[in-house]
Short mmCIF file of C-alpha atoms in Angstrom, two decimals:
data_model
loop_
_atom_site.label_atom_id
_atom_site.label_comp_id
_atom_site.label_asym_id
_atom_site.label_seq_id
_atom_site.Cartn_x
_atom_site.Cartn_y
_atom_site.Cartn_z
CA MET A 1 -34.81 74.36 -44.65
CA ASN A 2 -35.18 71.34 -46.92
CA ALA A 3 -37.73 68.99 -45.33
CA THR A 4 -35.98 65.79 -46.47
CA VAL A 5 -32.68 66.92 -45.00
CA GLU A 6 -34.36 67.81 -41.72
CA LYS A 7 -36.09 64.43 -41.63
CA LEU A 8 -32.84 62.56 -42.36
CA VAL A 9 -31.04 64.30 -39.48
CA ARG A 10 -33.91 63.63 -37.09
CA ILE A 11 -33.89 59.94 -38.05
CA ALA A 12 -30.11 59.78 -37.56
CA PHE A 13 -30.53 61.07 -34.00
CA GLN A 14 -33.72 59.24 -33.07
CA ASP A 15 -32.00 56.57 -30.96
CA LEU A 16 -29.95 59.06 -28.98
CA ARG A 17 -31.28 60.27 -25.65
CA GLU A 18 -32.62 63.77 -26.16
CA ASP A 19 -30.70 65.81 -23.63
CA PRO A 20 -29.49 69.36 -24.20
CA GLU A 21 -26.08 68.24 -25.43
CA VAL A 22 -27.52 65.87 -28.02
CA LEU A 23 -30.04 68.49 -29.14
CA GLU A 24 -27.21 70.98 -29.61
CA ILE A 25 -25.20 68.54 -31.71
CA ARG A 26 -28.30 67.71 -33.71
CA GLU A 27 -28.78 71.39 -34.48
CA ALA A 28 -25.15 71.79 -35.57
CA VAL A 29 -25.38 68.67 -37.76
CA MET A 30 -28.66 69.94 -39.18
CA ARG A 31 -26.90 73.14 -40.21
CA ASP A 32 -23.97 71.25 -41.76
CA CYS A 33 -26.28 69.02 -43.80
CA GLN A 34 -28.41 71.91 -44.92
CA GLU A 35 -25.33 73.79 -46.10
CA ARG A 36 -24.04 70.72 -47.92
CA PHE A 37 -27.42 70.33 -49.64
CA GLU A 38 -27.59 73.98 -50.72
CA GLU A 39 -24.00 74.05 -51.92
CA MET A 40 -24.31 70.82 -53.93
CA THR A 41 -27.61 71.76 -55.56
CA GLY A 42 -26.19 75.23 -56.26
CA ASN A 43 -23.21 73.62 -58.00
CA GLY A 44 -25.26 71.59 -60.44
CA TYR A 45 -25.80 68.36 -58.50
CA THR A 46 -29.34 67.01 -58.46
CA GLU A 47 -31.31 66.98 -55.20
CA ASP A 48 -31.10 63.16 -55.20
CA GLU A 49 -27.30 63.29 -55.45
CA ALA A 50 -27.12 65.81 -52.60
CA ILE A 51 -29.42 63.69 -50.43
CA ALA A 52 -27.31 60.59 -51.17
CA ALA A 53 -24.17 62.45 -50.04
CA ILE A 54 -25.92 63.51 -46.82
CA VAL A 55 -27.10 59.96 -46.11
CA GLU A 56 -23.50 58.78 -46.56
CA SER A 57 -22.22 61.49 -44.25
CA LEU A 58 -24.77 60.65 -41.53
CA GLN A 59 -23.79 57.00 -41.34
CA GLY A 60 -22.24 55.70 -38.16
CA MET A 61 -24.30 57.61 -35.61
CA GLU A 62 -24.25 54.45 -33.47
CA GLU A 63 -20.55 55.11 -32.94
CA MET A 64 -21.48 58.47 -31.49
CA MET A 65 -24.20 56.88 -29.38
CA GLN A 66 -21.78 54.37 -27.88
CA SER A 67 -19.28 57.05 -26.99
CA PHE A 68 -22.03 59.17 -25.41
CA GLN A 69 -23.69 56.38 -23.47
CA SER A 70 -20.42 55.04 -22.09
CA THR A 71 -20.04 58.30 -20.15
CA GLU A 72 -23.74 58.80 -19.46
CA LYS A 73 -23.80 57.23 -15.98
CA THR A 74 -20.91 59.17 -14.54
CA GLU A 75 -22.24 62.37 -16.06
CA GLU A 76 -25.65 61.88 -14.47
CA LYS A 77 -24.22 61.29 -11.02
CA THR A 78 -22.28 64.53 -11.02
CA PRO A 79 -24.51 67.60 -11.24
CA SER A 80 -23.03 70.10 -13.66
CA ARG A 81 -22.22 73.59 -12.51
CA ASP A 82 -25.41 74.94 -14.03
CA GLU A 83 -27.63 72.28 -12.47
CA GLN A 84 -29.69 73.24 -9.42
CA ILE A 85 -31.10 70.69 -6.98
CA PHE A 86 -34.44 71.02 -5.14
CA GLN A 87 -36.51 68.84 -2.85
CA GLY A 88 -40.25 68.96 -3.34
CA LYS A 89 -43.35 67.26 -4.61
CA LYS A 90 -44.69 69.70 -7.14
CA ILE A 91 -43.50 71.40 -10.34
CA CYS A 92 -45.16 74.36 -12.03
CA ALA A 93 -43.55 75.42 -15.28
CA SER A 94 -44.70 78.24 -17.48
CA LEU A 95 -42.69 78.54 -20.66
CA PHE A 96 -42.94 80.60 -23.77
CA SER A 97 -40.98 78.98 -26.55
CA SER A 98 -38.59 76.65 -24.76
CA ASP A 99 -38.74 72.90 -24.92
CA ILE A 100 -38.96 71.11 -21.59
CA HIS A 101 -37.87 67.56 -20.78
CA LEU A 102 -38.95 65.70 -17.65
CA LEU A 103 -36.60 62.84 -17.01
CA PRO A 104 -36.32 60.38 -14.11
CA SER A 105 -33.85 61.09 -11.33
CA GLU A 106 -32.19 58.28 -9.42
CA ASP A 107 -31.14 60.25 -6.36
CA GLY A 108 -34.59 61.48 -5.25
CA TYR A 109 -34.00 65.15 -6.03
CA MET A 110 -35.38 67.43 -8.70
CA HIS A 111 -32.52 68.71 -10.79
CA VAL A 112 -33.04 71.63 -13.11
CA HIS A 113 -30.67 72.07 -15.98
CA VAL A 114 -30.74 75.27 -18.00
CA GLN A 115 -28.20 75.85 -20.72
CA GLU A 116 -25.72 78.43 -19.50
CA GLU A 117 -26.21 80.71 -22.49
CA HIS A 118 -29.96 80.95 -21.77
CA ARG A 119 -29.76 81.10 -17.97
CA ASP A 120 -31.04 84.69 -17.83
CA ASP A 121 -34.14 83.71 -19.78
CA PHE A 122 -35.50 81.61 -16.90
CA GLN A 123 -36.56 82.18 -13.35
CA VAL A 124 -36.24 79.03 -11.26
CA GLU A 125 -37.32 79.15 -7.60
CA MET A 126 -38.61 76.99 -4.77
CA ASP A 127 -41.95 78.16 -3.41
CA GLY A 128 -42.84 75.98 -0.40
CA ASP A 129 -42.49 72.47 -1.77
CA CYS A 130 -43.22 73.65 -5.31
CA LEU A 131 -40.52 74.18 -7.88
CA ARG A 132 -41.51 77.08 -10.11
CA ILE A 133 -39.90 77.53 -13.51
CA GLN A 134 -40.83 80.54 -15.55
CA GLU A 135 -39.53 81.74 -18.85
CA LYS A 136 -39.40 85.47 -19.18
CA GLU A 137 -41.77 86.37 -21.98
CA GLN A 138 -40.21 86.65 -25.42
CA SER A 139 -36.91 86.70 -23.62
CA HIS A 140 -34.38 85.87 -26.29
CA ALA A 141 -36.07 87.27 -29.39
CA GLY A 142 -37.62 90.11 -27.38
CA ARG A 143 -34.22 91.41 -26.37
CA GLU A 144 -33.00 91.29 -29.95
CA ILE A 145 -36.07 93.08 -31.27
CA ARG A 146 -35.81 95.79 -28.61
CA SER A 147 -32.15 96.25 -29.42
CA MET A 148 -32.95 96.56 -33.16
CA LEU A 149 -35.69 99.11 -32.51
CA SER A 150 -33.41 101.20 -30.32
CA GLN A 151 -30.98 101.42 -33.24
CA MET A 152 -33.65 102.62 -35.68
CA GLN A 153 -32.68 106.01 -37.08
CA SER A 154 -35.63 106.75 -39.32
CA PHE A 155 -38.84 105.22 -40.62
CA SER A 156 -37.01 104.10 -43.75
CA ASP A 157 -35.31 101.57 -41.46
CA LEU A 158 -38.63 100.14 -40.40
CA ARG A 159 -38.93 97.55 -43.16
CA ARG A 160 -35.45 96.21 -42.42
CA ILE A 161 -36.16 96.16 -38.67
CA VAL A 162 -39.45 94.31 -39.18
CA ASN A 163 -37.71 91.71 -41.36
CA GLN A 164 -34.99 91.23 -38.79
CA ALA A 165 -37.56 91.01 -36.02
CA LEU A 166 -39.42 88.30 -37.93
CA GLN A 167 -36.17 86.41 -38.36
CA ALA A 168 -35.49 86.74 -34.63
CA VAL A 169 -38.91 85.35 -33.82
CA SER A 170 -38.31 82.43 -36.19
CA SER A 171 -35.21 81.58 -34.18
CA LEU A 172 -37.32 81.08 -31.06
CA GLY A 173 -37.50 77.68 -29.48
CA LYS A 174 -33.79 77.04 -29.36
CA GLN A 175 -33.72 77.07 -25.58
CA CYS A 176 -34.15 73.92 -23.63
CA ILE A 177 -34.72 73.11 -19.98
CA THR A 178 -34.28 69.69 -18.42
CA VAL A 179 -35.86 68.72 -15.10
CA ARG A 180 -34.92 65.45 -13.47
CA ILE A 181 -37.69 64.52 -11.09
CA PRO A 182 -37.92 61.89 -8.30
CA GLN A 183 -40.13 58.81 -8.53
CA ASP A 184 -42.81 59.97 -6.11
CA MET A 185 -43.98 63.28 -7.56
CA GLU A 186 -47.35 64.61 -6.48
CA THR A 187 -48.19 67.24 -9.09
CA VAL A 188 -46.72 68.50 -12.33
CA GLU A 189 -48.28 71.46 -14.14
CA ILE A 190 -46.74 72.65 -17.38
CA ARG A 191 -47.83 75.37 -19.75
CA THR A 192 -45.93 76.19 -22.91
CA MET A 193 -46.76 78.23 -25.94
CA ALA A 194 -44.51 76.95 -28.69
CA GLY A 195 -42.21 74.73 -26.67
CA ASP A 196 -42.41 70.94 -26.90
CA LEU A 197 -42.70 68.69 -23.86
CA GLU A 198 -40.97 65.35 -23.46
CA VAL A 199 -41.76 63.14 -20.48
CA ARG A 200 -39.83 59.96 -19.89
CA GLN A 201 -40.51 57.32 -17.25
CA VAL A 202 -42.36 59.57 -14.83
CA ASP A 203 -44.50 58.42 -11.89
CA CYS A 204 -46.68 61.37 -10.93
CA ARG A 205 -50.02 61.44 -9.14
CA GLN A 206 -51.46 64.38 -11.09
CA MET A 207 -50.15 65.81 -14.30
CA GLN A 208 -51.63 68.73 -16.22
CA VAL A 209 -50.20 70.01 -19.47
CA HIS A 210 -51.33 72.82 -21.71
CA THR A 211 -49.56 73.84 -24.91
CA THR A 212 -50.56 76.06 -27.77
CA SER A 213 -48.46 74.74 -30.63
CA GLY A 214 -45.97 72.61 -28.71
CA ASP A 215 -45.94 68.86 -29.23
CA VAL A 216 -46.26 66.49 -26.27
CA ARG A 217 -44.41 63.20 -26.13
CA PHE A 218 -44.41 60.61 -23.32
CA THR A 219 -41.92 57.78 -23.73
CA GLY A 220 -41.02 54.83 -21.50
CA LYS A 221 -43.21 53.59 -18.64
CA ASN A 222 -45.13 56.57 -17.29
CA ARG A 223 -47.83 56.19 -14.64
CA GLY A 224 -50.10 58.16 -12.35
CA THR A 225 -53.62 58.76 -11.10
CA LEU A 226 -54.78 61.68 -13.20
CA LEU A 227 -53.54 63.03 -16.52
CA ARG A 228 -54.93 66.12 -18.28
CA LEU A 229 -53.47 67.18 -21.62
CA GLN A 230 -54.59 70.07 -23.77
CA THR A 231 -53.12 71.44 -26.98
CA VAL A 232 -54.37 73.78 -29.64
CA SER A 233 -52.32 72.61 -32.62
CA GLY A 234 -49.65 70.50 -30.96
CA ASP A 235 -49.50 66.77 -31.65
CA MET A 236 -49.51 64.28 -28.78
CA ASP A 237 -47.88 60.90 -28.54
CA VAL A 238 -48.52 59.53 -25.08
CA ARG A 239 -47.78 56.19 -23.46
CA GLY A 240 -48.44 55.10 -19.92
CA LEU A 241 -50.72 53.86 -17.24
CA TRP A 242 -53.26 56.18 -15.60
CA GLN A 243 -56.45 55.66 -13.68
CA GLU A 244 -58.03 58.61 -15.43
CA ALA A 245 -56.88 60.60 -18.45
CA SER A 246 -58.41 63.35 -20.51
CA VAL A 247 -56.90 64.67 -23.70
CA SER A 248 -58.15 67.47 -25.87
CA THR A 249 -56.86 69.25 -28.94
CA VAL A 250 -58.17 71.47 -31.70
CA SER A 251 -56.08 70.48 -34.70
CA GLY A 252 -53.30 68.35 -33.28
CA ASP A 253 -53.20 64.63 -33.92
CA CYS A 254 -53.23 62.47 -30.83
CA GLN A 255 -51.87 59.00 -30.30
CA MET A 256 -52.46 57.28 -26.95
CA GLU A 257 -51.17 53.92 -25.86
CA GLY A 258 -51.53 52.18 -22.53
CA ASN A 259 -53.76 51.17 -19.73
CA MET A 260 -56.27 53.83 -18.68
CA GLN A 261 -59.43 52.89 -16.84
CA LYS A 262 -61.16 56.07 -17.85
CA LEU A 263 -60.08 57.94 -20.97
CA ASN A 264 -61.74 60.98 -22.55
CA MET A 265 -60.44 62.29 -25.86
CA THR A 266 -61.76 65.22 -27.87
CA SER A 267 -60.57 66.95 -31.01
CA VAL A 268 -61.94 69.21 -33.71
CA SER A 269 -59.90 68.30 -36.77
CA GLY A 270 -57.08 66.26 -35.26
CA ASP A 271 -57.10 62.49 -35.67
CA LEU A 272 -57.35 60.32 -32.56
CA SER A 273 -55.60 56.98 -32.39
CA ILE A 274 -55.81 54.80 -29.30
CA ASP A 275 -54.05 51.56 -28.53
CA TRP A 276 -56.03 50.74 -25.40
CA HIS A 277 -54.53 48.02 -23.23
CA SER A 278 -57.38 48.02 -20.69
CA VAL A 279 -59.72 45.01 -20.62
CA GLU A 280 -62.28 47.01 -18.69
CA GLY A 281 -63.05 50.68 -18.36
CA ARG A 282 -64.60 53.57 -20.20
CA LEU A 283 -63.31 55.25 -23.34
CA LEU A 284 -65.03 58.30 -24.81
CA CYS A 285 -63.85 59.89 -28.08
CA LYS A 286 -65.32 62.87 -29.86
CA THR A 287 -64.20 64.74 -32.98
CA THR A 288 -65.70 67.03 -35.59
CA SER A 289 -63.72 66.03 -38.67
CA GLY A 290 -60.87 63.99 -37.22
CA ASP A 291 -60.75 60.21 -37.68
CA ILE A 292 -60.98 57.90 -34.69
CA ASP A 293 -59.02 54.65 -34.67
CA ILE A 294 -59.34 52.40 -31.63
CA HIS A 295 -57.37 49.24 -31.04
CA THR A 296 -58.35 47.05 -28.09
CA PRO A 297 -56.61 43.94 -26.68
CA ALA A 298 -57.14 40.69 -28.60
CA SER A 299 -58.63 39.14 -25.46
CA VAL A 300 -61.49 41.66 -25.53
CA ASN A 301 -64.09 40.12 -27.84
CA VAL A 302 -67.18 41.94 -26.67
CA VAL A 303 -67.51 45.65 -26.11
CA ASP A 304 -70.36 47.82 -24.93
CA MET A 305 -70.02 50.31 -27.74
CA LEU A 306 -71.78 53.28 -29.24
CA PHE A 307 -70.44 54.63 -32.54
CA HIS A 308 -71.87 57.63 -34.32
CA THR A 309 -70.74 59.38 -37.51
CA VAL A 310 -72.73 61.61 -39.90
CA SER A 311 -70.76 61.31 -43.13
CA GLY A 312 -67.71 59.20 -42.21
CA ASP A 313 -67.14 55.47 -42.66
CA CYS A 314 -67.50 53.11 -39.73
CA THR A 315 -65.53 49.84 -39.42
CA VAL A 316 -66.14 47.56 -36.45
CA HIS A 317 -64.26 44.31 -35.78
CA LYS A 318 -65.65 43.63 -32.29
CA HIS A 319 -68.94 42.22 -31.02
CA ARG A 320 -71.35 44.47 -29.22
CA GLN A 321 -72.78 43.48 -25.87
CA GLU A 322 -74.56 45.74 -23.47
CA ASN A 323 -73.00 46.11 -20.02
CA ALA A 324 -69.72 44.51 -21.14
CA PRO A 325 -66.82 45.58 -18.85
CA CYS A 326 -65.27 47.52 -21.74
CA HIS A 327 -67.36 50.56 -22.69
CA ILE A 328 -66.41 52.58 -25.76
CA GLU A 329 -68.27 55.56 -27.12
CA ALA A 330 -67.04 57.39 -30.25
CA ARG A 331 -68.76 60.28 -31.97
CA THR A 332 -67.71 62.29 -35.02
CA VAL A 333 -69.39 64.45 -37.65
CA SER A 334 -67.36 63.74 -40.77
CA GLY A 335 -64.48 61.60 -39.52
CA ASP A 336 -64.10 57.88 -40.06
CA LEU A 337 -64.47 55.45 -37.14
CA LYS A 338 -62.63 52.19 -36.73
CA ILE A 339 -62.39 49.68 -33.91
CA ASP A 340 -60.49 46.39 -33.89
CA MET B 1 -1.53 55.04 -55.02
CA ALA B 2 -4.46 55.68 -52.67
CA VAL B 3 -3.75 56.52 -49.05
CA SER B 4 -5.71 54.42 -46.57
CA ALA B 5 -8.62 56.47 -45.16
CA ASP B 6 -8.73 54.20 -42.09
CA TRP B 7 -5.10 54.96 -41.37
CA LEU B 8 -5.72 58.70 -41.70
CA ARG B 9 -8.81 58.50 -39.51
CA GLY B 10 -6.56 57.50 -36.62
CA TYR B 11 -5.25 61.06 -36.73
CA THR B 12 -8.68 62.76 -36.67
CA ASP B 13 -8.04 64.62 -33.40
CA ALA B 14 -4.72 66.01 -34.57
CA ILE B 15 -6.20 66.94 -37.97
CA LEU B 16 -9.03 68.85 -36.30
CA LEU B 17 -6.64 70.68 -33.97
CA ARG B 18 -4.58 71.69 -36.99
CA GLU B 19 -7.69 72.87 -38.85
CA LEU B 20 -8.64 75.08 -35.92
CA GLN B 21 -5.13 76.47 -35.70
CA GLU B 22 -6.00 78.35 -38.88
CA GLY B 23 -8.94 80.00 -37.13
CA ASP B 24 -12.35 79.21 -35.66
CA SER B 25 -14.44 76.98 -37.86
CA TYR B 26 -17.50 74.72 -37.93
CA GLY B 27 -18.36 71.16 -38.94
CA TYR B 28 -19.15 71.42 -42.62
CA GLU B 29 -16.36 73.92 -43.36
CA ILE B 30 -13.83 71.56 -41.78
CA GLN B 31 -15.27 68.54 -43.62
CA LYS B 32 -14.88 70.36 -46.94
CA HIS B 33 -11.36 71.61 -46.22
CA VAL B 34 -10.12 68.21 -45.02
CA SER B 35 -11.63 66.54 -48.07
CA ALA B 36 -10.00 69.08 -50.41
CA LEU B 37 -6.57 68.86 -48.73
CA SER B 38 -6.62 65.05 -48.82
CA LYS B 39 -7.89 65.12 -52.44
CA GLY B 40 -11.06 63.35 -51.38
CA THR B 41 -9.33 60.52 -49.52
CA LEU B 42 -10.50 61.53 -46.06
CA GLN B 43 -14.23 62.19 -45.83
CA LEU B 44 -15.05 62.87 -42.20
CA LYS B 45 -18.54 61.71 -41.38
CA GLU B 46 -20.72 63.69 -38.97
CA ALA B 47 -20.51 61.02 -36.26
CA THR B 48 -16.71 60.88 -36.39
CA LEU B 49 -16.45 64.64 -36.47
CA TYR B 50 -18.78 65.45 -33.58
CA THR B 51 -17.51 62.58 -31.42
CA ALA B 52 -14.02 64.04 -31.87
CA PHE B 53 -15.24 67.59 -31.15
CA ARG B 54 -16.86 66.37 -27.95
CA ARG B 55 -13.74 64.48 -26.87
CA LEU B 56 -11.48 67.46 -27.59
CA GLU B 57 -13.82 69.89 -25.83
CA GLN B 58 -14.05 67.69 -22.74
CA ALA B 59 -10.24 67.53 -22.65
CA GLY B 60 -10.09 71.34 -22.84
CA TYR B 61 -8.28 71.41 -26.20
CA ILE B 62 -11.09 73.25 -27.95
CA SER B 63 -14.07 75.38 -26.92
CA SER B 64 -17.29 76.05 -28.81
CA TYR B 65 -19.89 78.74 -29.29
CA TRP B 66 -22.97 79.35 -31.41
CA GLY B 67 -22.98 81.50 -34.52
CA ASP B 68 -25.50 84.30 -34.70
CA GLU B 69 -27.51 82.98 -37.65
CA MET B 70 -30.98 84.39 -37.46
CA GLN B 71 -32.75 81.76 -39.54
CA GLY B 72 -32.95 78.00 -39.20
CA ALA B 73 -30.38 75.91 -37.36
CA ARG B 74 -27.28 77.69 -36.10
CA ARG B 75 -23.62 76.92 -36.79
CA ARG B 76 -21.57 75.56 -33.91
CA TYR B 77 -18.11 77.17 -34.09
CA TYR B 78 -15.05 75.57 -32.54
CA HIS B 79 -12.01 77.41 -31.21
CA LEU B 80 -8.52 76.10 -30.39
CA THR B 81 -7.51 76.77 -26.77
CA PRO B 82 -3.89 77.28 -25.57
CA GLN B 83 -3.99 73.68 -24.23
CA GLY B 84 -5.07 72.63 -27.73
CA GLU B 85 -2.08 74.48 -29.24
CA GLU B 86 0.20 72.57 -26.87
CA LYS B 87 -1.52 69.26 -27.68
CA LEU B 88 -1.06 69.91 -31.41
CA ARG B 89 2.67 70.51 -30.87
CA GLU B 90 2.88 67.17 -29.02
CA GLU B 91 0.94 65.38 -31.76
CA LYS B 92 3.24 66.78 -34.45
CA ALA B 93 6.36 65.77 -32.51
CA GLN B 94 4.91 62.29 -32.05
CA TRP B 95 4.13 62.08 -35.77
CA ARG B 96 7.70 63.06 -36.70
CA GLU B 97 8.99 60.32 -34.37
CA THR B 98 6.54 57.75 -35.82
CA ARG B 99 7.49 58.68 -39.39
CA LYS B 100 11.20 58.37 -38.58
CA THR B 101 10.84 54.98 -36.87
CA LEU B 102 8.63 53.58 -39.61
CA SER B 103 10.97 54.83 -42.33
CA ILE B 104 13.87 53.06 -40.65
CA LEU B 105 11.85 49.88 -40.26
CA LEU B 106 10.81 49.97 -43.92
CA GLY B 107 14.34 50.71 -45.12
CA GLU B 108 13.55 54.09 -46.67
CA ASP B 109 16.44 55.98 -48.21
CA GLY B 110 17.95 58.65 -45.96
CA TYR B 111 16.88 56.98 -42.72
CA GLU B 112 19.32 54.84 -40.79
CA VAL B 113 19.34 53.20 -37.37
#
């Protein structure tokens, strides 16, 4: 897939709400544009000419947005036939490759939406007041691989089967599950391997997220008491208001924005960027090679800070004062440090 | 003389139904075919195309399904339903009526009140 084409399509859809329907259309449009690009470049057009034609073809997405949003309200009020409704205070989701979206619900229920074609891939059940969502391991691709292996006649087929299996695995992550949750959630626990998480406008007392390669994105006004996020290589872009938050990653980049009285961030090689709205509180950042970039409110002139880097550059645009209400500690081995 | 693309765009739904009457198809294939048939006059943009697909699918005139591509993004195929066949017949009848009325109003040869 050409990276520029993929980026163009993502930009064209960035203002549309990311629900399963929009994601499906985005995928179909992605395919169309990719095919246009390959066909034009294969027929002697330059890559620039093909990109220009795609840009032209992607114009007018706002027209689509208007037509979608005009029906959005009525659609949300009527649960679709594949939408289940639960009452409860807790969600535990364990997913393999699927993306999960947590969106606000106006009617006080948790709604779970699974695309019909992938319904068999998920187990959704109410356990006490906990909604459990589980993706059957390697469901979609696993079935295809098993079916290919069962058709293998001899070892000479093995190479072909392995190639097909690899292609099947590369098609993972097409599934999508949407959970609409009420305002007063107690606990949300989500684990995904490759699936991304999107959280929009959620008010939840405790939230814990763990992904391996999935990206984590919080948009809108999110709030809660405790937030714990962990990724291995997934990037995080998180906004909200929490009393206490801890974020850790190995190689993912992490961007935090909001008001958090106590914030702990650690990374090995991922960069940490914090737009901290708090005028008092405690911020601790630690990386091995990742850069640390901290932005504090303009009204905060003095900070009780401790910066430490072995080989990185250090840029400080705040005054240091011991026992100031804002305490910031940042440590890195080779990363650069910056505070303004 | 160039045909007005805006005028043609008013018939997008009917054009798509007609395209699918020839068999199941997907976005880019339809874009190419429509462009070729109209000699480049009508270039359907993605937004116009998928808004129309959505409208037609919600009305029950077409249905859709995913292709079985194993790599990258998949193709979304569209299929004309029996209701869509009926709608296309209505659209064609309406077009014949429109053409006749307009021809009379513009004093075209062969058309009389």
